[in-house]
Tab-separated table of C-alpha atoms and ligand atoms in Angstrom:
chain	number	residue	atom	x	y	z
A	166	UNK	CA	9.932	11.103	-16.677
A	167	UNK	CA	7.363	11.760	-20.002
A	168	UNK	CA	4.204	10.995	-21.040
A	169	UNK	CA	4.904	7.573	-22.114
A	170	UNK	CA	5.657	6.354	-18.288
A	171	UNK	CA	2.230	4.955	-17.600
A	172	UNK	CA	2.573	5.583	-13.433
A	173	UNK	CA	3.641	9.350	-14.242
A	174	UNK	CA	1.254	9.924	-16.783
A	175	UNK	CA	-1.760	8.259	-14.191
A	176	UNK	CA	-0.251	10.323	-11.667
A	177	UNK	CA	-0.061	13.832	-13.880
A	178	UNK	CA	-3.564	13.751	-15.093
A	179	UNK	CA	-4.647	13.716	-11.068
A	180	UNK	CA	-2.715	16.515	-10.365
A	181	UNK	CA	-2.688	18.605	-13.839
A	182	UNK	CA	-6.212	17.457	-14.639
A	183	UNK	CA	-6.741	17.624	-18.592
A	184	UNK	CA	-9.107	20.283	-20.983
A	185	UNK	CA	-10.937	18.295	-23.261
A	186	UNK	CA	-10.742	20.026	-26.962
A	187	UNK	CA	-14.040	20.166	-29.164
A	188	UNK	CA	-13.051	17.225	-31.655
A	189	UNK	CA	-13.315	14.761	-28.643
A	190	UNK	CA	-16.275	16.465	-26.488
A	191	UNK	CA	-18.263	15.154	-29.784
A	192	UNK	CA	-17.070	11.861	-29.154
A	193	UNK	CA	-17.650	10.973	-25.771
A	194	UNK	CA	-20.758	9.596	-25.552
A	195	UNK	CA	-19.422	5.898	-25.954
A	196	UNK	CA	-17.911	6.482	-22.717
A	197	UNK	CA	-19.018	6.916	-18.574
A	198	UNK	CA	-20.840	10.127	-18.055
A	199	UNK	CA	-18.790	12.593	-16.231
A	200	UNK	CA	-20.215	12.100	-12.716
A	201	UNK	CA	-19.709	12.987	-9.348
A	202	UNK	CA	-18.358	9.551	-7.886
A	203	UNK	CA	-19.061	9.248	-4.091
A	204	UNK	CA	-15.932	8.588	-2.876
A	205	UNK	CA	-15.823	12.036	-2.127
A	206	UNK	CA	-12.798	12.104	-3.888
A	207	UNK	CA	-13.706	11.855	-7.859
A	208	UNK	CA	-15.609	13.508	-10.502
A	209	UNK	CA	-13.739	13.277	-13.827
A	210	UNK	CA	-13.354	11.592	-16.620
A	211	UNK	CA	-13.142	7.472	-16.802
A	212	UNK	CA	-10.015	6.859	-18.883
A	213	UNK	CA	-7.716	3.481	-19.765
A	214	UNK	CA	-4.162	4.657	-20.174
A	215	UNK	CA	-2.129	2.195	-21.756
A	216	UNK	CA	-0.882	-0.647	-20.521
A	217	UNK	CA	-3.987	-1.177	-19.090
A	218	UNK	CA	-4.177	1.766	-16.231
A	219	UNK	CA	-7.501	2.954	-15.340
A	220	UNK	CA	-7.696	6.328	-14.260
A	221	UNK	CA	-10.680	8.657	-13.040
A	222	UNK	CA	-8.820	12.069	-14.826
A	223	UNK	CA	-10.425	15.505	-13.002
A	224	UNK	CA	-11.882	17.971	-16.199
A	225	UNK	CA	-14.368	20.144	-14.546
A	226	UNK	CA	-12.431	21.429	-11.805
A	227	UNK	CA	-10.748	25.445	-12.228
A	228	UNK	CA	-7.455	24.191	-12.077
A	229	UNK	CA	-7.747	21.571	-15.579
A	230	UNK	CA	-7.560	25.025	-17.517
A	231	UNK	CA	-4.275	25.485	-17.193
A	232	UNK	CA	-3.470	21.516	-17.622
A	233	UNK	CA	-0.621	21.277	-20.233
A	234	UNK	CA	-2.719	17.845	-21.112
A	235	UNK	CA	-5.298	17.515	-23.689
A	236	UNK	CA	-7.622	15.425	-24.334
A	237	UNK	CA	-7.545	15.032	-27.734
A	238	UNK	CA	-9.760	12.951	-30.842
A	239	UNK	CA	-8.022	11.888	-34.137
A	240	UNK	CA	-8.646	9.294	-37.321
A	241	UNK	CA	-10.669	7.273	-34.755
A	242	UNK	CA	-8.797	7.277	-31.753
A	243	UNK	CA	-8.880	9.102	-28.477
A	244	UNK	CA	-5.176	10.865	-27.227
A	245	UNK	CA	-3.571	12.825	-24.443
A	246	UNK	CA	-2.034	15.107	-25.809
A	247	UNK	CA	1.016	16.790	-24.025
A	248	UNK	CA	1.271	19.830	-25.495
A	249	UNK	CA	4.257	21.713	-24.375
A	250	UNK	CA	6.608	18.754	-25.881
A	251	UNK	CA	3.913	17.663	-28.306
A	252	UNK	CA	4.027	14.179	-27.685
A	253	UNK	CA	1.030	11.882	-27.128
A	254	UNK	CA	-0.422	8.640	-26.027
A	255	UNK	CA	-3.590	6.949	-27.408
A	256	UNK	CA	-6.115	6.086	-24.793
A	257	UNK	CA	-9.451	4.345	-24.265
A	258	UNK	CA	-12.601	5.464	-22.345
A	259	UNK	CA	-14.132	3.317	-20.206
A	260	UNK	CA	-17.138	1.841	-21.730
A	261	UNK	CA	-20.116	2.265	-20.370
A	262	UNK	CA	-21.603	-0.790	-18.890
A	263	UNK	CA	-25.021	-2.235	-20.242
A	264	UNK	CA	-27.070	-1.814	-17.173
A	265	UNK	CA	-26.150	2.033	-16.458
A	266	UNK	CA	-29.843	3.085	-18.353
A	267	UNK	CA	-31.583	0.622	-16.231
A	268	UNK	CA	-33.740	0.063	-13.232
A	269	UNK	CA	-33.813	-2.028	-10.426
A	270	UNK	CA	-37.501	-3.976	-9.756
A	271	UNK	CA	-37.996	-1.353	-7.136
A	272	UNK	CA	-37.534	1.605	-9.527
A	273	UNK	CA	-34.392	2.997	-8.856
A	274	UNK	CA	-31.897	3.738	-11.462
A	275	UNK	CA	-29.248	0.954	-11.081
A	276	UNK	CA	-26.962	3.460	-11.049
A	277	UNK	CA	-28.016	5.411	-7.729
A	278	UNK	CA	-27.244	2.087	-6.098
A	279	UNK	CA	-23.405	1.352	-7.512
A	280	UNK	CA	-21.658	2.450	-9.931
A	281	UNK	CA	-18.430	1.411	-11.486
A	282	UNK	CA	-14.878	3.098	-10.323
A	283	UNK	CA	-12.271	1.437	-13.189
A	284	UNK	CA	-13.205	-2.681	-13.306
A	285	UNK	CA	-15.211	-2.519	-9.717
A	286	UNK	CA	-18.553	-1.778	-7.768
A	287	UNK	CA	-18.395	0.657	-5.855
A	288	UNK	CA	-21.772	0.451	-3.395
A	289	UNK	CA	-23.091	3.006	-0.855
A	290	UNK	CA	-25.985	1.590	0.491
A	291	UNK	CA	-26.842	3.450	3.642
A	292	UNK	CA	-28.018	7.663	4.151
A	293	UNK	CA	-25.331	10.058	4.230
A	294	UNK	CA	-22.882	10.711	6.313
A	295	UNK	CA	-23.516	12.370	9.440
A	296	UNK	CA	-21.091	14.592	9.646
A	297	UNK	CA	-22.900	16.663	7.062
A	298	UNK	CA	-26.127	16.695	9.032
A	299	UNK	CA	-27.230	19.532	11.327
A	300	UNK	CA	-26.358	23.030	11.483
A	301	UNK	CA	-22.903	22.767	12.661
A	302	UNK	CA	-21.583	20.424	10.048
A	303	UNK	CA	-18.211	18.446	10.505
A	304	UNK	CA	-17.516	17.258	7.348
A	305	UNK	CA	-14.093	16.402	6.063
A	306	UNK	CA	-12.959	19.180	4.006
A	307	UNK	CA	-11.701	18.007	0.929
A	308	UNK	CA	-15.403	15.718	0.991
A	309	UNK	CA	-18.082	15.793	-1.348
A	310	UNK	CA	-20.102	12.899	-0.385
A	311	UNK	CA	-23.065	15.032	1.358
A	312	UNK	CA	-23.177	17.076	-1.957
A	313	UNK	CA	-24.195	13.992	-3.915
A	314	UNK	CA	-26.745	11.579	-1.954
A	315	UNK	CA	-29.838	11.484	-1.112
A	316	UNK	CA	-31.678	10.746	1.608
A	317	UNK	CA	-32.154	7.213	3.332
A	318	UNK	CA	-33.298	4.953	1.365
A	319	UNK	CA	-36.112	2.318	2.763
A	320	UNK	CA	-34.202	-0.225	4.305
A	321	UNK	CA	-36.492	-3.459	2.982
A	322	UNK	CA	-35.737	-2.315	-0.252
A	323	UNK	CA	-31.881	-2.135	0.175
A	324	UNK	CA	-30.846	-5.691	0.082
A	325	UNK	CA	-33.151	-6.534	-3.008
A	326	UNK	CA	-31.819	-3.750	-4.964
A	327	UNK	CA	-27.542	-3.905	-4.369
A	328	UNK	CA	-28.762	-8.162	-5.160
A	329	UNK	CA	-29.645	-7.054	-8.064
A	330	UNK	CA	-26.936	-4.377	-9.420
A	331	UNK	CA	-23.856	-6.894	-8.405
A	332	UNK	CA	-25.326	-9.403	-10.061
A	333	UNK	CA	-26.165	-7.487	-13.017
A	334	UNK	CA	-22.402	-5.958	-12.492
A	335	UNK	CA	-21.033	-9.673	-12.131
A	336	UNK	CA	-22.579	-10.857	-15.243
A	337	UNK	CA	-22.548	-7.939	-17.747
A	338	UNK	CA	-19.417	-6.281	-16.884
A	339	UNK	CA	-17.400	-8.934	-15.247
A	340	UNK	CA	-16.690	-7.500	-12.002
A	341	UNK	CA	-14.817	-9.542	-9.364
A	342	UNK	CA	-14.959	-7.039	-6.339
A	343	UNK	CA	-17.358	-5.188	-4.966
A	344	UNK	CA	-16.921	-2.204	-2.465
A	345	UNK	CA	-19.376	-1.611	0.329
A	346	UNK	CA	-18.357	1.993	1.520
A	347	UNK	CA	-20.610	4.072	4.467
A	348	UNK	CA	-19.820	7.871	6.343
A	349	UNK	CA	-20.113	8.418	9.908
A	350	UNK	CA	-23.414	7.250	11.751
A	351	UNK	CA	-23.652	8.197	16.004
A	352	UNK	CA	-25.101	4.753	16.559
A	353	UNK	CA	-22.471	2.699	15.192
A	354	UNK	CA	-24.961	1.107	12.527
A	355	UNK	CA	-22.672	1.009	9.581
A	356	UNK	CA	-21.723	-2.858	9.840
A	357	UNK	CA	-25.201	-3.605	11.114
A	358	UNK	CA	-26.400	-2.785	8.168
A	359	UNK	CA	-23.828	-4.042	5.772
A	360	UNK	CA	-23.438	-7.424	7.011
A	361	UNK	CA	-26.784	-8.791	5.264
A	362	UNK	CA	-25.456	-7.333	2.591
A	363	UNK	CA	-22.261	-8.769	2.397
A	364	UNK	CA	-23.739	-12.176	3.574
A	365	UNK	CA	-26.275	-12.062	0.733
A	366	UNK	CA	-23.740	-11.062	-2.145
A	367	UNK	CA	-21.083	-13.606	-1.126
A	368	UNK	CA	-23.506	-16.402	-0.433
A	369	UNK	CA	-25.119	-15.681	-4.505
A	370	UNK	CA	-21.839	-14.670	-6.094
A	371	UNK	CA	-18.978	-15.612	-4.264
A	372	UNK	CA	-17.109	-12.281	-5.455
A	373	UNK	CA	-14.570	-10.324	-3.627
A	374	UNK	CA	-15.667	-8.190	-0.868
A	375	UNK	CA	-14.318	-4.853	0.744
A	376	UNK	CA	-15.863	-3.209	3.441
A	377	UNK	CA	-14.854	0.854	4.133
A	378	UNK	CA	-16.057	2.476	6.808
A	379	UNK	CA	-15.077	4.245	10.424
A	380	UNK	CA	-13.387	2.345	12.727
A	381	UNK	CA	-16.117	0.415	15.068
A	382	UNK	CA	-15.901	0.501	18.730
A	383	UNK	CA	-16.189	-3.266	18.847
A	384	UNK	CA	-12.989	-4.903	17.107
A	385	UNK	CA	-14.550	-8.206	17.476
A	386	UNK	CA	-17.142	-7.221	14.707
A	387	UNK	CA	-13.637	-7.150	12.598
A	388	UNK	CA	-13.526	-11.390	13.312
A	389	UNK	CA	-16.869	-11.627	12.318
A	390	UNK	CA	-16.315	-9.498	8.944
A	391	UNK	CA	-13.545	-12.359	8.532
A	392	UNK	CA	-15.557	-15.006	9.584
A	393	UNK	CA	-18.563	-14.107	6.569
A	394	UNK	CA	-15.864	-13.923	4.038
A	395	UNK	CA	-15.263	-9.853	4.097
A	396	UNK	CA	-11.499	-9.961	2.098
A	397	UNK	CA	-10.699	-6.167	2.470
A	398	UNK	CA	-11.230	-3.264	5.105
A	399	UNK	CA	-10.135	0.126	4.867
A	400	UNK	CA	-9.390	2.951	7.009
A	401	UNK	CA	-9.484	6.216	5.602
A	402	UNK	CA	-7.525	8.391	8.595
A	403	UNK	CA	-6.694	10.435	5.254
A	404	UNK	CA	-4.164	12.893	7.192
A	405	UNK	CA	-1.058	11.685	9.140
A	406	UNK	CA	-0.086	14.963	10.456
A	407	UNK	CA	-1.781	15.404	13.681
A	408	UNK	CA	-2.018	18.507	13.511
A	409	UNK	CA	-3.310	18.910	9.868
A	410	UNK	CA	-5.958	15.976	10.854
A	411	UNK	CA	-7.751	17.827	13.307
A	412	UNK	CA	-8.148	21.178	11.144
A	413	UNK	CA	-9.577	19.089	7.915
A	414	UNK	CA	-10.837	16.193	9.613
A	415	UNK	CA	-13.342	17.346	12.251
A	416	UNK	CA	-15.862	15.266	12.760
A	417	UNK	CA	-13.649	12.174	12.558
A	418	UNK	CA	-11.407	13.754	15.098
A	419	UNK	CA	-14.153	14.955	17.655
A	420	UNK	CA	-15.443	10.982	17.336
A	421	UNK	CA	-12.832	8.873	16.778
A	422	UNK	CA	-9.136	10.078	16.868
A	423	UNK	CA	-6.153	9.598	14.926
A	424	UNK	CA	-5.770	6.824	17.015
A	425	UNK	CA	-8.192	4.248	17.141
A	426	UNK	CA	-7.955	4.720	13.481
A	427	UNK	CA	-4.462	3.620	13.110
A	428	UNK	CA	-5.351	0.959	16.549
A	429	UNK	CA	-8.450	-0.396	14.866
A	430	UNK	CA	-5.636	-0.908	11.377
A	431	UNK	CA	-3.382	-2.743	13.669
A	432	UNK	CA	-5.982	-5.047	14.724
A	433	UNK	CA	-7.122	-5.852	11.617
A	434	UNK	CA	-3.846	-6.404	9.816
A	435	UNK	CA	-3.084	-8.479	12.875
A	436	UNK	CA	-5.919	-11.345	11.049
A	437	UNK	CA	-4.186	-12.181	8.332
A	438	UNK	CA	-2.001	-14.425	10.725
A	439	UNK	CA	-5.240	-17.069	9.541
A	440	UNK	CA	-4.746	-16.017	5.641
A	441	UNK	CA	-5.755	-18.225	3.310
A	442	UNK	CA	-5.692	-18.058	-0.567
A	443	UNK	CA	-9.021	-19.350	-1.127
A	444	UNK	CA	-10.642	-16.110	0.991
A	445	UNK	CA	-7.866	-13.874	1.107
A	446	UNK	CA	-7.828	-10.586	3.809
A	447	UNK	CA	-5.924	-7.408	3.133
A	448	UNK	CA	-6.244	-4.187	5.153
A	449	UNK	CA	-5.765	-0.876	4.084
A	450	UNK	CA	-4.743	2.441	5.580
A	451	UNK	CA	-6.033	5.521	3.089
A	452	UNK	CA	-4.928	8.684	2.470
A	453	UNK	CA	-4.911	11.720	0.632
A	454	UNK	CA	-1.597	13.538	-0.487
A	455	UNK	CA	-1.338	16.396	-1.401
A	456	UNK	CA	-3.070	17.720	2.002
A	457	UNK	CA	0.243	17.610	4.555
A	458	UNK	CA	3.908	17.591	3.407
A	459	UNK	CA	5.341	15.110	1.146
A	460	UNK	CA	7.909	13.850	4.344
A	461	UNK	CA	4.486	13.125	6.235
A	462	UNK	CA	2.324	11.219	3.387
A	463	UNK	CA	5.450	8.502	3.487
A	464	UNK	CA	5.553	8.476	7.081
A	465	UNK	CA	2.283	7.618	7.276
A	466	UNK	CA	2.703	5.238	4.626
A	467	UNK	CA	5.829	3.637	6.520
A	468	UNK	CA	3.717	3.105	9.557
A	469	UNK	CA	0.771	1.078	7.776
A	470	UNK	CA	2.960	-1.003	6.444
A	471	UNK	CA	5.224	-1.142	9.349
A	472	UNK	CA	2.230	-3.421	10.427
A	473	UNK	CA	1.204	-5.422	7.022
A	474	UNK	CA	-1.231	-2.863	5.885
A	475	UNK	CA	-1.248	-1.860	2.375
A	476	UNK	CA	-1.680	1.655	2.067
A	477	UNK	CA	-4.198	3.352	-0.205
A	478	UNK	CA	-2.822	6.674	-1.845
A	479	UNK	CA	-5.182	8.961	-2.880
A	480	UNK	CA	-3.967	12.174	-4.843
A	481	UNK	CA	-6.148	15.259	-3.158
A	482	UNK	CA	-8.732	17.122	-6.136
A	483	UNK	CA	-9.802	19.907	-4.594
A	484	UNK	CA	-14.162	19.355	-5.735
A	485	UNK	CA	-16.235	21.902	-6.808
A	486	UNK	CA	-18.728	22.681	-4.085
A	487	UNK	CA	-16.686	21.511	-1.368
A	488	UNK	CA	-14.871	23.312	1.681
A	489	UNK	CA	-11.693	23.105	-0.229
A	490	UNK	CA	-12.463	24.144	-3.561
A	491	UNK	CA	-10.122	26.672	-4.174
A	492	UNK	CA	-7.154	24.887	-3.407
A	493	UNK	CA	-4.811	24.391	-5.636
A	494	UNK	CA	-4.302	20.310	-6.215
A	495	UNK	CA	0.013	18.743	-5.307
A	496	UNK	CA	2.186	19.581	-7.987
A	497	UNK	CA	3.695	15.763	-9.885
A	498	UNK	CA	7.020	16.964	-9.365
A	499	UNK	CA	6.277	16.712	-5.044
A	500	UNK	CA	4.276	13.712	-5.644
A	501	UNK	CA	6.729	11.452	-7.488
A	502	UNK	CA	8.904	10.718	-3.896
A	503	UNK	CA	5.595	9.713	-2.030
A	504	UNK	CA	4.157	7.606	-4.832
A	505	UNK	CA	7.901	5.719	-5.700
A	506	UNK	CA	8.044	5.436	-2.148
A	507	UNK	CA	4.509	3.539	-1.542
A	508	UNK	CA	6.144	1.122	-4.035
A	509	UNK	CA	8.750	0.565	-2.861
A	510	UNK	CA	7.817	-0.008	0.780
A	511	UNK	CA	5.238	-2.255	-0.381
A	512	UNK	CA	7.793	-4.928	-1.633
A	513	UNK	CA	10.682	-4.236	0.936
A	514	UNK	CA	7.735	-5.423	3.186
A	515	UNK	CA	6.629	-8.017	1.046
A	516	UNK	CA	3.121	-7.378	0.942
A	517	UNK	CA	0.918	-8.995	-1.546
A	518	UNK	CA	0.314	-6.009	-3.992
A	519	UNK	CA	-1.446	-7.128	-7.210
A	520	UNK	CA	-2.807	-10.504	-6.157
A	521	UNK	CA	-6.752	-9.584	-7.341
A	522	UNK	CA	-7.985	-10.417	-11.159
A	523	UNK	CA	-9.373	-7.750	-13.107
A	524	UNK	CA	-9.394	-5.352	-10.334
A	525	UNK	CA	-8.083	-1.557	-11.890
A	526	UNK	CA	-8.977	1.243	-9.970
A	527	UNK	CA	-9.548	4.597	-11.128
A	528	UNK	CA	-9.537	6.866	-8.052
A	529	UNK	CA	-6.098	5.813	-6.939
A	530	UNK	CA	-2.402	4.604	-8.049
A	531	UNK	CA	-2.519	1.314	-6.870
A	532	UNK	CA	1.084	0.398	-5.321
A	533	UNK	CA	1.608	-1.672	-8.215
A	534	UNK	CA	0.971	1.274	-10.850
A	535	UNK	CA	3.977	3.108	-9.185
A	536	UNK	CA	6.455	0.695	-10.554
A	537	UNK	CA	7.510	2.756	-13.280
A	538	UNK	CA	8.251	5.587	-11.255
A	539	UNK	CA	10.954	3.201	-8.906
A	540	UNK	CA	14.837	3.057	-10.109
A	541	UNK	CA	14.735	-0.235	-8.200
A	542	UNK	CA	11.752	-1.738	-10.469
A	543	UNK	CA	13.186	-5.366	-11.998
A	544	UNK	CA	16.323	-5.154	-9.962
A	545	UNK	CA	18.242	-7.965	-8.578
A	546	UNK	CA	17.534	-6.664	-5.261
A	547	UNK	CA	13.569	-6.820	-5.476
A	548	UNK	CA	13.964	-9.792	-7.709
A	549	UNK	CA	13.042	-12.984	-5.219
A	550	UNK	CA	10.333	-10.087	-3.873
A	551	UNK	CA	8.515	-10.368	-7.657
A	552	UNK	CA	8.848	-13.775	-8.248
A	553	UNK	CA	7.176	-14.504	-4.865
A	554	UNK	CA	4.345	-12.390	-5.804
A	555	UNK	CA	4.048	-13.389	-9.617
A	556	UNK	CA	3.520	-17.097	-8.124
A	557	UNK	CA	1.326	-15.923	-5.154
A	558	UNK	CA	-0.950	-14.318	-8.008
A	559	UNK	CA	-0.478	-17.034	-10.314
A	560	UNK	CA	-2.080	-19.285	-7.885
A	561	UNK	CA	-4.675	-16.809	-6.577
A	562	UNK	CA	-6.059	-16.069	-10.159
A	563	UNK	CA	-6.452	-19.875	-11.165
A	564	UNK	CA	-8.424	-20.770	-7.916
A	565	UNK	CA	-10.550	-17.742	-7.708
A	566	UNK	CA	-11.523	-17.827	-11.133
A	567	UNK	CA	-12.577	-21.843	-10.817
A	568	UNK	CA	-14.327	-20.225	-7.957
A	569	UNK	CA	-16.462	-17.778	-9.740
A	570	UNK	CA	-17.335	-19.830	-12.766
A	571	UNK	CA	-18.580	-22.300	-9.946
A	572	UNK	CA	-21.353	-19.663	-8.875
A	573	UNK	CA	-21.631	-18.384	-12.148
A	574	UNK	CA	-23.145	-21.645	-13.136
A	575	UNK	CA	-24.784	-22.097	-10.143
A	576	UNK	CA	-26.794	-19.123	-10.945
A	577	UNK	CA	-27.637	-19.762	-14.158
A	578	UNK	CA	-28.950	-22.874	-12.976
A	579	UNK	CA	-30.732	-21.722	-11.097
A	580	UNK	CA	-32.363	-19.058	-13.252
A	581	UNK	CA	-33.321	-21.441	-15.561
A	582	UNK	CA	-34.955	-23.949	-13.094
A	583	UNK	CA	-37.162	-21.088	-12.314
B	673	SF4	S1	-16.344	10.681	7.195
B	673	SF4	FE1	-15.513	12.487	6.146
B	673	SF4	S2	-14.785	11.685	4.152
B	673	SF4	FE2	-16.172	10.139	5.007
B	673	SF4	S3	-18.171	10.631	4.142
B	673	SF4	FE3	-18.086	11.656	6.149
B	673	SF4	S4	-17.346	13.719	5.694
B	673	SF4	FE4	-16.904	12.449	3.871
């Protein structure tokens, strides 16, 4: 595999990481700033790789100085370089969307309320985890989430101010999903105080909706995130190996377990039984490789979909500041199997990979991006498996996007009654 296979080259540049040469630092102000994202899993650069890949490429890290990739600025155009074989591919950085210099009505720079992570909103409206409160901190390891946030923000203010970034989002960069995404709180309070939230945003824009957070004690609040038109939830158990999860995974071990993770997964993948393409439901099972063996990453990734899950396959970057800093990140060559193989088990199970418009995500290979990395891609045998899905999209993208041009004008309307 080489440079010009877009799933290797996504998945190189996470593990590799890239040095940036002094022709292109010059030009990179047309592009996102290099922040800290608060995934607790990002902090690089925002890059389209062609096709149309969009990848969140680490450059600040220790390890990126020994990347054989460069990042590279010639006759107008931006390149990764490879530079022990000297080839190279142009690229694009993401632009920077209009609103990321402005403020909300309350003050707050729209940007410490969402920000965007490839084509998406990515929202984290609540205080910070608490796993990285008090003196004995149980934060996951790899995590940088308590190195970024603030403090809580006032609560009456909250609503008023994500309102007005995803619609800002929905209108001046086209977004069609937004992500709602809390930490750990003792109280359970994380879908308390997301639900007016998601009710508000869905009931004004009618946009796509996932909802990431620990698994709640109460699986009937999962119905209810159904019922108010939620279309994703995610559960990052992050570590498969049981043994591995308790050493990086504290907090989330002392609290929840392994297990009501993966239990609280089953229940919700058991909802799509009342799917629907005009509000569609996916769940997600998310995890980092490159923290337990290759053999266990696809185990784990065999047993979400074992149950209709889709899993989400994060490549670990060990963060400056963080427990794990001076780790060294997987090497491509052990990631390869485990990406090819959350491909592949994707469409043996038929799940519906793909189905969103304009959804590219940069912190991940999305199951779809590891295509090029399968023998099996456009063979006979997956061959009924893609036409399914090409239709299933087909049908999803026309109705959705009647959908959102529906509120889109309503809103309009509606701005210029007033
Ligand atoms: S639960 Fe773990 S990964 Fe999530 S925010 Fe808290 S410390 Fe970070």
């Amino acid at each position: 595999m080489d440079i010009h296979n877009p799933g290797w080259l996504k998945l190189a540049l996470y593990c590799e990481g890239l040095r940036i040469n002094d022709a292109a630092r010059g030009e990179l102000e047309s592009g996102r700033e290099i922040m800290r994202t608060r995934a607790g899993l990002g902090s690089g650069l925002e890059v389209i790789l062609p096709p149309n890949l969009w990848t969140n490429v680490p450059v600040e890290e220790s390890f990126c100085a020994k990347s054989p990739f460069v990042f590279d600025w010639q006759d107008g155009q931006f390149y990764v370089v490879h530079e022990p074989s000297t080839e190279r591919v142009a690229v694009k950085l993401a632009p920077r969307p209009t609103w990321y210099d402005d403020h909300c009505s309350s003050g707050k720079l729209m940007t410490s309320i969402g920000t965007l992570q490839g084509t998406y909103l990515g929202v984290y409206p609540t205080k910070v985890c608490e796993f990285w409160q008090g003196k004995d901190k149980e934060n996951c390891k790899f995590c940088s989430v308590g190195l970024n946030l603030g403090s809580w923000d006032a609560p009456e203010k909250r609503l008023d101010e994500v309102i007005e970034v995803v619609e800002r989002a929905r209108s001046e960069s086209g977004i069609t999903y937004v992500d709602f995404n809390t930490g750990h709180y003792d109280d359970e309070s994380f879908l308390d105080v997301l639900e007016p939230i998601i009710k508000e945003v869905k009931r004004r824009t009618g946009i796509l909706i996932g909802v990431q957070t620990p698994p709640h004690s109460n699986l009937d609040r999962y119905r209810r995130l159904r019922d108010l038109g939620v279309n994703r939830v995610s559960f990052c158990f992050e570590i498969y190996d049981p043994e591995r999860f308790v050493e990086i995974c504290p907090g989330k071990n002392r609290v929840y377990g392994l297990e009501r993770y993966l239990d609280t997964m089953d229940f919700c993948a058991s909802l799509v039984k009342r799917q629907n393409l005009n509000e569609p439901w996916v769940t997600n099972g998310e995890i980092i490789a490159g923290l337990e063996s290759p053999e266990s990453s696809m185990q784990a990734i065999d047993r979400i979909t074992s149950v209709g899950a889709i899993p989400t396959v994060c490549v670990f970057r060990p963060l400056i500041g963080t427990a794990f800093e001076h780790m060294e990140p997987p090497k491509t060559e052990d990631m390869v199997p485990v990406f090819r193989h959350l491909y592949e088990a994707c469409m043996d199970r038929g799940l519906p990979i793909g189905l969103a418009p304009n959804i590219h995500v940069s912190l991940v290979m999305l199951p779809e991006e590891c295509q090029s990395l399968s023998p099996r891609a456009g063979s006979l045998g997956l061959l009924p498996r893609d036409l399914q899905l090409g239709i299933k999209r087909w049908v999803f993208t026309n109705k959705f996007k009647r959908k959102l041009s529906r509120y889109d004008n309503q809103r309009s309307h509606a701005a210029l009654v007033h």
